[in-house]
Amino acid sequence: MEFFCSKCDGTLVGVLNGVTMAKRCRSVDGSDTLDITCSNCPVTKGDRIVFTDGQGIGAEYLVQSVQAVRGEEQPTITIQCSNSVAELSSVYVEDLRGTAATAEARFKDLLAGTRWDVGYVENGSPETAQGDYAFYHTNVLKAIQATCKTFGLEFYTSVELDGNHIVSRKINAVEQRGEKTSLKRFEYSRDLKSIKRTVNAANVITRLYVWGKSISQGEQKTEDGETVFTDSEGFEL
């Protein structure tokens, strides 16, 4: 599998050489990341990594960070990427409304004027086959995620490649990604040779306390509830 690096406008930078690790993680909520370790290559933040996966579907990822390691051995770089659909998070939606719209119709309205088109979209749950919508002061990516939640859909992206050049980008949404009639179920202590779980190290906030305005230094209340100000020795000003 070859990984091509290009600029935002499609200008080819080169091919990633000496790839020793490529890890792709995709979730049903649309989150999609790619981590690559390879030999030195002129890759910078904002570049695109393009390839065709094992299913013959084109993929494009946006470079988020690049870590270069230089030592006694050959220099290596680790590239952290997110699916290029992340660029839609910077496309602002001020006020977009519609009536009796299907999920596909909403996608078309949201993607108008962007580099993305609507691909294959299923109807979703019968109870919400169509309806009114209003997107206000948000971004296109959040609106797409909200639409999928409303219709019970899971979205994924696909790109069409001509050699190493992208000719189209599409948003697809289905009721369930993967095989709907899978004959295999993986569980702890069975079927798996190993499994890895990462727990977020950040503190979890489960309760917030809201306090009213406090009495500031030099401010006191009289018996009648009036505010008086005093100096450092307690004398009224």
mmCIF file of C-alpha atoms in Angstrom:
data_model
loop_
_atom_site.group_PDB
_atom_site.id
_atom_site.type_symbol
_atom_site.label_atom_id
_atom_site.label_comp_id
_atom_site.label_asym_id
_atom_site.label_seq_id
_atom_site.Cartn_x
_atom_site.Cartn_y
_atom_site.Cartn_z
ATOM 1 C CA MET A 1 0.000 0.000 0.000
ATOM 2 C CA GLU A 2 1.393 3.395 -0.991
ATOM 3 C CA PHE A 3 0.805 6.574 0.980
ATOM 4 C CA PHE A 4 0.975 9.811 -0.978
ATOM 5 C CA CYS A 5 1.485 13.223 0.586
ATOM 6 C CA SER A 6 -0.015 16.296 -1.057
ATOM 7 C CA LYS A 7 -0.770 19.909 -0.284
ATOM 8 C CA CYS A 8 -4.292 21.197 0.349
ATOM 9 C CA ASP A 9 -4.663 22.164 -3.328
ATOM 10 C CA GLY A 10 -3.712 18.661 -4.482
ATOM 11 C CA THR A 11 -0.082 19.393 -5.380
ATOM 12 C CA LEU A 12 1.887 16.182 -4.880
ATOM 13 C CA VAL A 13 4.669 16.377 -2.290
ATOM 14 C CA GLY A 14 5.865 12.789 -2.615
ATOM 15 C CA VAL A 15 5.456 9.208 -1.470
ATOM 16 C CA LEU A 16 6.026 8.209 2.156
ATOM 17 C CA ASN A 17 9.055 5.929 2.208
ATOM 18 C CA GLY A 18 10.047 3.351 4.779
ATOM 19 C CA VAL A 19 6.624 3.051 6.397
ATOM 20 C CA THR A 20 7.030 0.824 9.467
ATOM 21 C CA MET A 21 3.639 1.416 11.075
ATOM 22 C CA ALA A 22 0.242 2.607 9.883
ATOM 23 C CA LYS A 23 -2.630 2.526 12.356
ATOM 24 C CA ARG A 24 -6.138 3.573 11.352
ATOM 25 C CA CYS A 25 -8.929 3.912 13.939
ATOM 26 C CA ARG A 26 -12.502 4.548 12.819
ATOM 27 C CA SER A 27 -15.611 4.898 14.963
ATOM 28 C CA VAL A 28 -19.320 4.832 14.140
ATOM 29 C CA ASP A 29 -19.656 8.446 15.333
ATOM 30 C CA GLY A 30 -17.504 9.590 12.429
ATOM 31 C CA SER A 31 -14.205 10.011 14.286
ATOM 32 C CA ASP A 32 -11.398 8.705 12.110
ATOM 33 C CA THR A 33 -7.646 8.914 12.771
ATOM 34 C CA LEU A 34 -4.467 7.663 11.143
ATOM 35 C CA ASP A 35 -0.994 7.346 12.702
ATOM 36 C CA ILE A 36 1.999 6.637 10.480
ATOM 37 C CA THR A 37 5.673 6.082 11.276
ATOM 38 C CA CYS A 38 8.073 6.305 8.342
ATOM 39 C CA SER A 39 11.505 7.507 7.301
ATOM 40 C CA ASN A 40 12.175 11.187 6.841
ATOM 41 C CA CYS A 41 9.790 12.925 4.432
ATOM 42 C CA PRO A 42 8.917 16.631 3.917
ATOM 43 C CA VAL A 43 5.500 16.432 5.611
ATOM 44 C CA THR A 44 4.131 19.431 7.490
ATOM 45 C CA LYS A 45 0.968 20.239 9.436
ATOM 46 C CA GLY A 46 -1.951 20.828 7.082
ATOM 47 C CA ASP A 47 -0.699 18.441 4.367
ATOM 48 C CA ARG A 48 -2.846 15.534 3.174
ATOM 49 C CA ILE A 49 -2.098 11.800 3.256
ATOM 50 C CA VAL A 50 -3.888 9.949 0.448
ATOM 51 C CA PHE A 51 -4.118 6.204 -0.178
ATOM 52 C CA THR A 52 -6.410 3.393 -1.322
ATOM 53 C CA ASP A 53 -7.367 0.993 1.470
ATOM 54 C CA GLY A 54 -7.721 -2.778 1.342
ATOM 55 C CA GLN A 55 -11.370 -2.500 0.228
ATOM 56 C CA GLY A 56 -10.402 -0.403 -2.792
ATOM 57 C CA ILE A 57 -11.849 2.795 -1.284
ATOM 58 C CA GLY A 58 -9.867 5.998 -1.514
ATOM 59 C CA ALA A 59 -9.063 7.824 1.727
ATOM 60 C CA GLU A 60 -7.712 11.257 2.579
ATOM 61 C CA TYR A 61 -6.344 12.367 5.950
ATOM 62 C CA LEU A 62 -5.366 15.778 7.240
ATOM 63 C CA VAL A 63 -1.964 15.985 8.966
ATOM 64 C CA GLN A 64 -2.477 17.346 12.479
ATOM 65 C CA SER A 65 1.010 16.965 13.920
ATOM 66 C CA VAL A 66 4.449 15.715 12.895
ATOM 67 C CA GLN A 67 7.105 14.420 15.309
ATOM 68 C CA ALA A 68 10.635 13.968 13.964
ATOM 69 C CA VAL A 69 13.220 11.808 15.752
ATOM 70 C CA ARG A 70 16.894 12.064 14.836
ATOM 71 C CA GLY A 71 19.425 9.773 16.465
ATOM 72 C CA GLU A 72 22.234 7.395 15.611
ATOM 73 C CA GLU A 73 19.881 5.382 13.428
ATOM 74 C CA GLN A 74 17.971 6.586 10.374
ATOM 75 C CA PRO A 75 15.724 9.589 11.138
ATOM 76 C CA THR A 76 12.054 8.747 11.482
ATOM 77 C CA ILE A 77 8.880 10.771 11.700
ATOM 78 C CA THR A 78 5.541 9.992 13.301
ATOM 79 C CA ILE A 79 2.541 11.594 11.631
ATOM 80 C CA GLN A 80 -0.808 11.982 13.389
ATOM 81 C CA CYS A 81 -3.747 12.604 11.099
ATOM 82 C CA SER A 82 -7.509 12.925 11.173
ATOM 83 C CA ASN A 83 -9.942 12.275 8.370
ATOM 84 C CA SER A 84 -10.028 15.262 6.025
ATOM 85 C CA VAL A 85 -13.732 15.678 6.802
ATOM 86 C CA ALA A 86 -12.382 17.592 9.818
ATOM 87 C CA GLU A 87 -11.983 20.581 7.504
ATOM 88 C CA LEU A 88 -15.774 20.970 7.611
ATOM 89 C CA SER A 89 -15.501 21.953 11.279
ATOM 90 C CA SER A 90 -14.137 25.300 10.081
ATOM 91 C CA VAL A 91 -17.060 25.939 7.701
ATOM 92 C CA TYR A 92 -19.468 28.134 9.647
ATOM 93 C CA VAL A 93 -23.239 27.770 9.464
ATOM 94 C CA GLU A 94 -24.890 31.006 10.521
ATOM 95 C CA ASP A 95 -28.543 30.108 9.964
ATOM 96 C CA LEU A 96 -29.799 27.257 7.767
ATOM 97 C CA ARG A 97 -33.397 26.048 7.873
ATOM 98 C CA GLY A 98 -35.627 23.698 5.895
ATOM 99 C CA THR A 99 -38.927 21.848 6.015
ATOM 100 C CA ALA A 100 -39.883 18.222 5.380
ATOM 101 C CA ALA A 101 -36.281 17.383 4.507
ATOM 102 C CA THR A 102 -34.700 13.944 4.371
ATOM 103 C CA ALA A 103 -31.193 13.247 5.639
ATOM 104 C CA GLU A 104 -29.885 13.394 2.063
ATOM 105 C CA ALA A 105 -31.537 16.777 1.484
ATOM 106 C CA ARG A 106 -29.983 18.155 4.664
ATOM 107 C CA PHE A 107 -26.546 16.930 3.620
ATOM 108 C CA LYS A 108 -26.910 18.633 0.241
ATOM 109 C CA ASP A 109 -27.796 21.945 1.870
ATOM 110 C CA LEU A 110 -24.936 21.678 4.355
ATOM 111 C CA LEU A 111 -22.295 20.689 1.805
ATOM 112 C CA ALA A 112 -23.238 23.308 -0.776
ATOM 113 C CA GLY A 113 -20.210 25.449 -1.523
ATOM 114 C CA THR A 114 -17.728 23.012 0.048
ATOM 115 C CA ARG A 115 -15.367 20.516 -1.605
ATOM 116 C CA TRP A 116 -17.602 17.652 -0.483
ATOM 117 C CA ASP A 117 -20.565 15.989 -2.199
ATOM 118 C CA VAL A 118 -23.311 13.679 -0.966
ATOM 119 C CA GLY A 119 -22.651 9.997 -1.621
ATOM 120 C CA TYR A 120 -24.803 7.052 -0.618
ATOM 121 C CA VAL A 121 -27.342 7.935 2.081
ATOM 122 C CA GLU A 122 -29.928 5.558 3.546
ATOM 123 C CA ASN A 123 -33.325 6.686 4.833
ATOM 124 C CA GLY A 124 -32.714 6.007 8.504
ATOM 125 C CA SER A 125 -35.397 5.213 11.048
ATOM 126 C CA PRO A 126 -38.972 5.350 9.647
ATOM 127 C CA GLU A 127 -40.089 7.613 12.504
ATOM 128 C CA THR A 128 -37.742 10.340 11.311
ATOM 129 C CA ALA A 129 -37.696 9.782 7.556
ATOM 130 C CA GLN A 130 -38.065 13.518 7.045
ATOM 131 C CA GLY A 131 -38.779 16.624 9.044
ATOM 132 C CA ASP A 132 -38.038 20.289 9.626
ATOM 133 C CA TYR A 133 -34.576 21.395 10.663
ATOM 134 C CA ALA A 134 -32.722 24.486 11.799
ATOM 135 C CA PHE A 135 -28.938 24.817 12.139
ATOM 136 C CA TYR A 136 -27.938 28.033 13.869
ATOM 137 C CA HIS A 137 -24.451 29.297 14.723
ATOM 138 C CA THR A 138 -22.697 25.955 14.298
ATOM 139 C CA ASN A 139 -20.364 24.318 11.786
ATOM 140 C CA VAL A 140 -21.000 21.860 8.964
ATOM 141 C CA LEU A 141 -19.365 18.877 10.678
ATOM 142 C CA LYS A 142 -21.441 19.274 13.851
ATOM 143 C CA ALA A 143 -24.591 19.688 11.756
ATOM 144 C CA ILE A 144 -23.823 16.472 9.862
ATOM 145 C CA GLN A 145 -23.275 14.606 13.132
ATOM 146 C CA ALA A 146 -26.553 16.010 14.489
ATOM 147 C CA THR A 147 -28.377 14.906 11.335
ATOM 148 C CA CYS A 148 -27.009 11.374 11.672
ATOM 149 C CA LYS A 149 -28.134 11.253 15.296
ATOM 150 C CA THR A 150 -31.642 12.393 14.323
ATOM 151 C CA PHE A 151 -32.007 9.783 11.586
ATOM 152 C CA GLY A 152 -30.162 6.957 13.351
ATOM 153 C CA LEU A 153 -27.347 6.873 10.795
ATOM 154 C CA GLU A 154 -23.597 6.319 10.886
ATOM 155 C CA PHE A 155 -21.545 8.340 8.412
ATOM 156 C CA TYR A 156 -18.244 7.693 6.696
ATOM 157 C CA THR A 157 -16.250 9.346 3.936
ATOM 158 C CA SER A 158 -14.918 8.151 0.601
ATOM 159 C CA VAL A 159 -12.741 9.807 -2.000
ATOM 160 C CA GLU A 160 -12.261 8.947 -5.650
ATOM 161 C CA LEU A 161 -8.680 8.865 -6.864
ATOM 162 C CA ASP A 162 -7.237 9.306 -10.338
ATOM 163 C CA GLY A 163 -3.758 7.959 -9.784
ATOM 164 C CA ASN A 164 -2.645 9.922 -6.732
ATOM 165 C CA HIS A 165 -4.968 12.858 -7.385
ATOM 166 C CA ILE A 166 -8.381 13.270 -5.706
ATOM 167 C CA VAL A 167 -11.244 13.962 -8.100
ATOM 168 C CA SER A 168 -14.150 13.811 -5.615
ATOM 169 C CA ARG A 169 -14.902 13.676 -1.894
ATOM 170 C CA LYS A 170 -18.165 12.221 -0.586
ATOM 171 C CA ILE A 171 -20.106 11.926 2.677
ATOM 172 C CA ASN A 172 -22.003 8.637 3.032
ATOM 173 C CA ALA A 173 -24.452 7.611 5.760
ATOM 174 C CA VAL A 174 -25.855 4.157 6.492
ATOM 175 C CA GLU A 175 -27.969 2.626 9.227
ATOM 176 C CA GLN A 176 -25.075 0.389 10.275
ATOM 177 C CA ARG A 177 -21.478 0.296 9.146
ATOM 178 C CA GLY A 178 -19.939 -3.109 8.535
ATOM 179 C CA GLU A 179 -21.767 -6.390 8.103
ATOM 180 C CA LYS A 180 -25.348 -6.285 9.403
ATOM 181 C CA THR A 181 -25.443 -10.071 9.819
ATOM 182 C CA SER A 182 -22.006 -10.700 11.275
ATOM 183 C CA LEU A 183 -21.471 -14.331 12.296
ATOM 184 C CA LYS A 184 -18.681 -13.546 14.743
ATOM 185 C CA ARG A 185 -18.763 -11.741 18.084
ATOM 186 C CA PHE A 186 -15.623 -10.815 19.970
ATOM 187 C CA GLU A 187 -15.731 -10.752 23.769
ATOM 188 C CA TYR A 188 -13.336 -10.441 26.679
ATOM 189 C CA SER A 189 -11.669 -13.757 27.627
ATOM 190 C CA ARG A 190 -12.815 -15.384 24.412
ATOM 191 C CA ASP A 191 -11.709 -15.330 20.757
ATOM 192 C CA LEU A 192 -9.213 -12.495 21.319
ATOM 193 C CA LYS A 193 -5.497 -13.157 21.623
ATOM 194 C CA SER A 194 -5.025 -9.730 23.152
ATOM 195 C CA ILE A 195 -6.904 -6.507 23.732
ATOM 196 C CA LYS A 196 -5.778 -3.036 24.728
ATOM 197 C CA ARG A 197 -7.785 -0.398 26.540
ATOM 198 C CA THR A 198 -6.683 3.188 27.122
ATOM 199 C CA VAL A 199 -8.261 5.214 29.917
ATOM 200 C CA ASN A 200 -8.162 8.992 29.593
ATOM 201 C CA ALA A 201 -5.863 10.374 32.287
ATOM 202 C CA ALA A 202 -7.768 13.660 32.601
ATOM 203 C CA ASN A 203 -9.808 14.248 35.745
ATOM 204 C CA VAL A 204 -13.517 13.589 35.404
ATOM 205 C CA ILE A 205 -15.856 16.389 36.512
ATOM 206 C CA THR A 206 -19.167 15.016 37.754
ATOM 207 C CA ARG A 207 -20.573 18.004 39.647
ATOM 208 C CA LEU A 208 -20.447 21.794 39.316
ATOM 209 C CA TYR A 209 -21.146 24.249 42.119
ATOM 210 C CA VAL A 210 -22.648 27.631 41.239
ATOM 211 C CA TRP A 211 -22.037 30.515 43.631
ATOM 212 C CA GLY A 212 -23.633 33.910 43.690
ATOM 213 C CA LYS A 213 -21.757 37.188 43.847
ATOM 214 C CA SER A 214 -19.571 37.353 46.949
ATOM 215 C CA ILE A 215 -18.906 40.387 49.152
ATOM 216 C CA SER A 216 -15.657 41.904 47.981
ATOM 217 C CA GLN A 217 -12.955 43.303 50.257
ATOM 218 C CA GLY A 218 -13.967 46.672 51.693
ATOM 219 C CA GLU A 219 -17.670 46.009 51.080
ATOM 220 C CA GLN A 220 -20.156 45.459 53.893
ATOM 221 C CA LYS A 221 -23.908 45.163 54.277
ATOM 222 C CA THR A 222 -25.990 47.186 56.747
ATOM 223 C CA GLU A 223 -28.989 45.767 58.595
ATOM 224 C CA ASP A 224 -31.211 47.400 55.986
ATOM 225 C CA GLY A 225 -29.377 45.612 53.197
ATOM 226 C CA GLU A 226 -27.589 48.714 51.932
ATOM 227 C CA THR A 227 -24.005 48.409 50.707
ATOM 228 C CA VAL A 228 -21.331 50.548 52.358
ATOM 229 C CA PHE A 229 -17.613 50.641 51.617
ATOM 230 C CA THR A 230 -14.934 50.818 54.284
ATOM 231 C CA ASP A 231 -11.221 51.472 54.323
ATOM 232 C CA SER A 232 -8.554 49.029 55.514
ATOM 233 C CA GLU A 233 -9.213 49.968 59.165
ATOM 234 C CA GLY A 234 -12.989 49.505 58.944
ATOM 235 C CA PHE A 235 -13.989 53.152 58.811
ATOM 236 C CA GLU A 236 -16.877 53.978 56.491
ATOM 237 C CA LEU A 237 -15.903 55.873 53.355
#
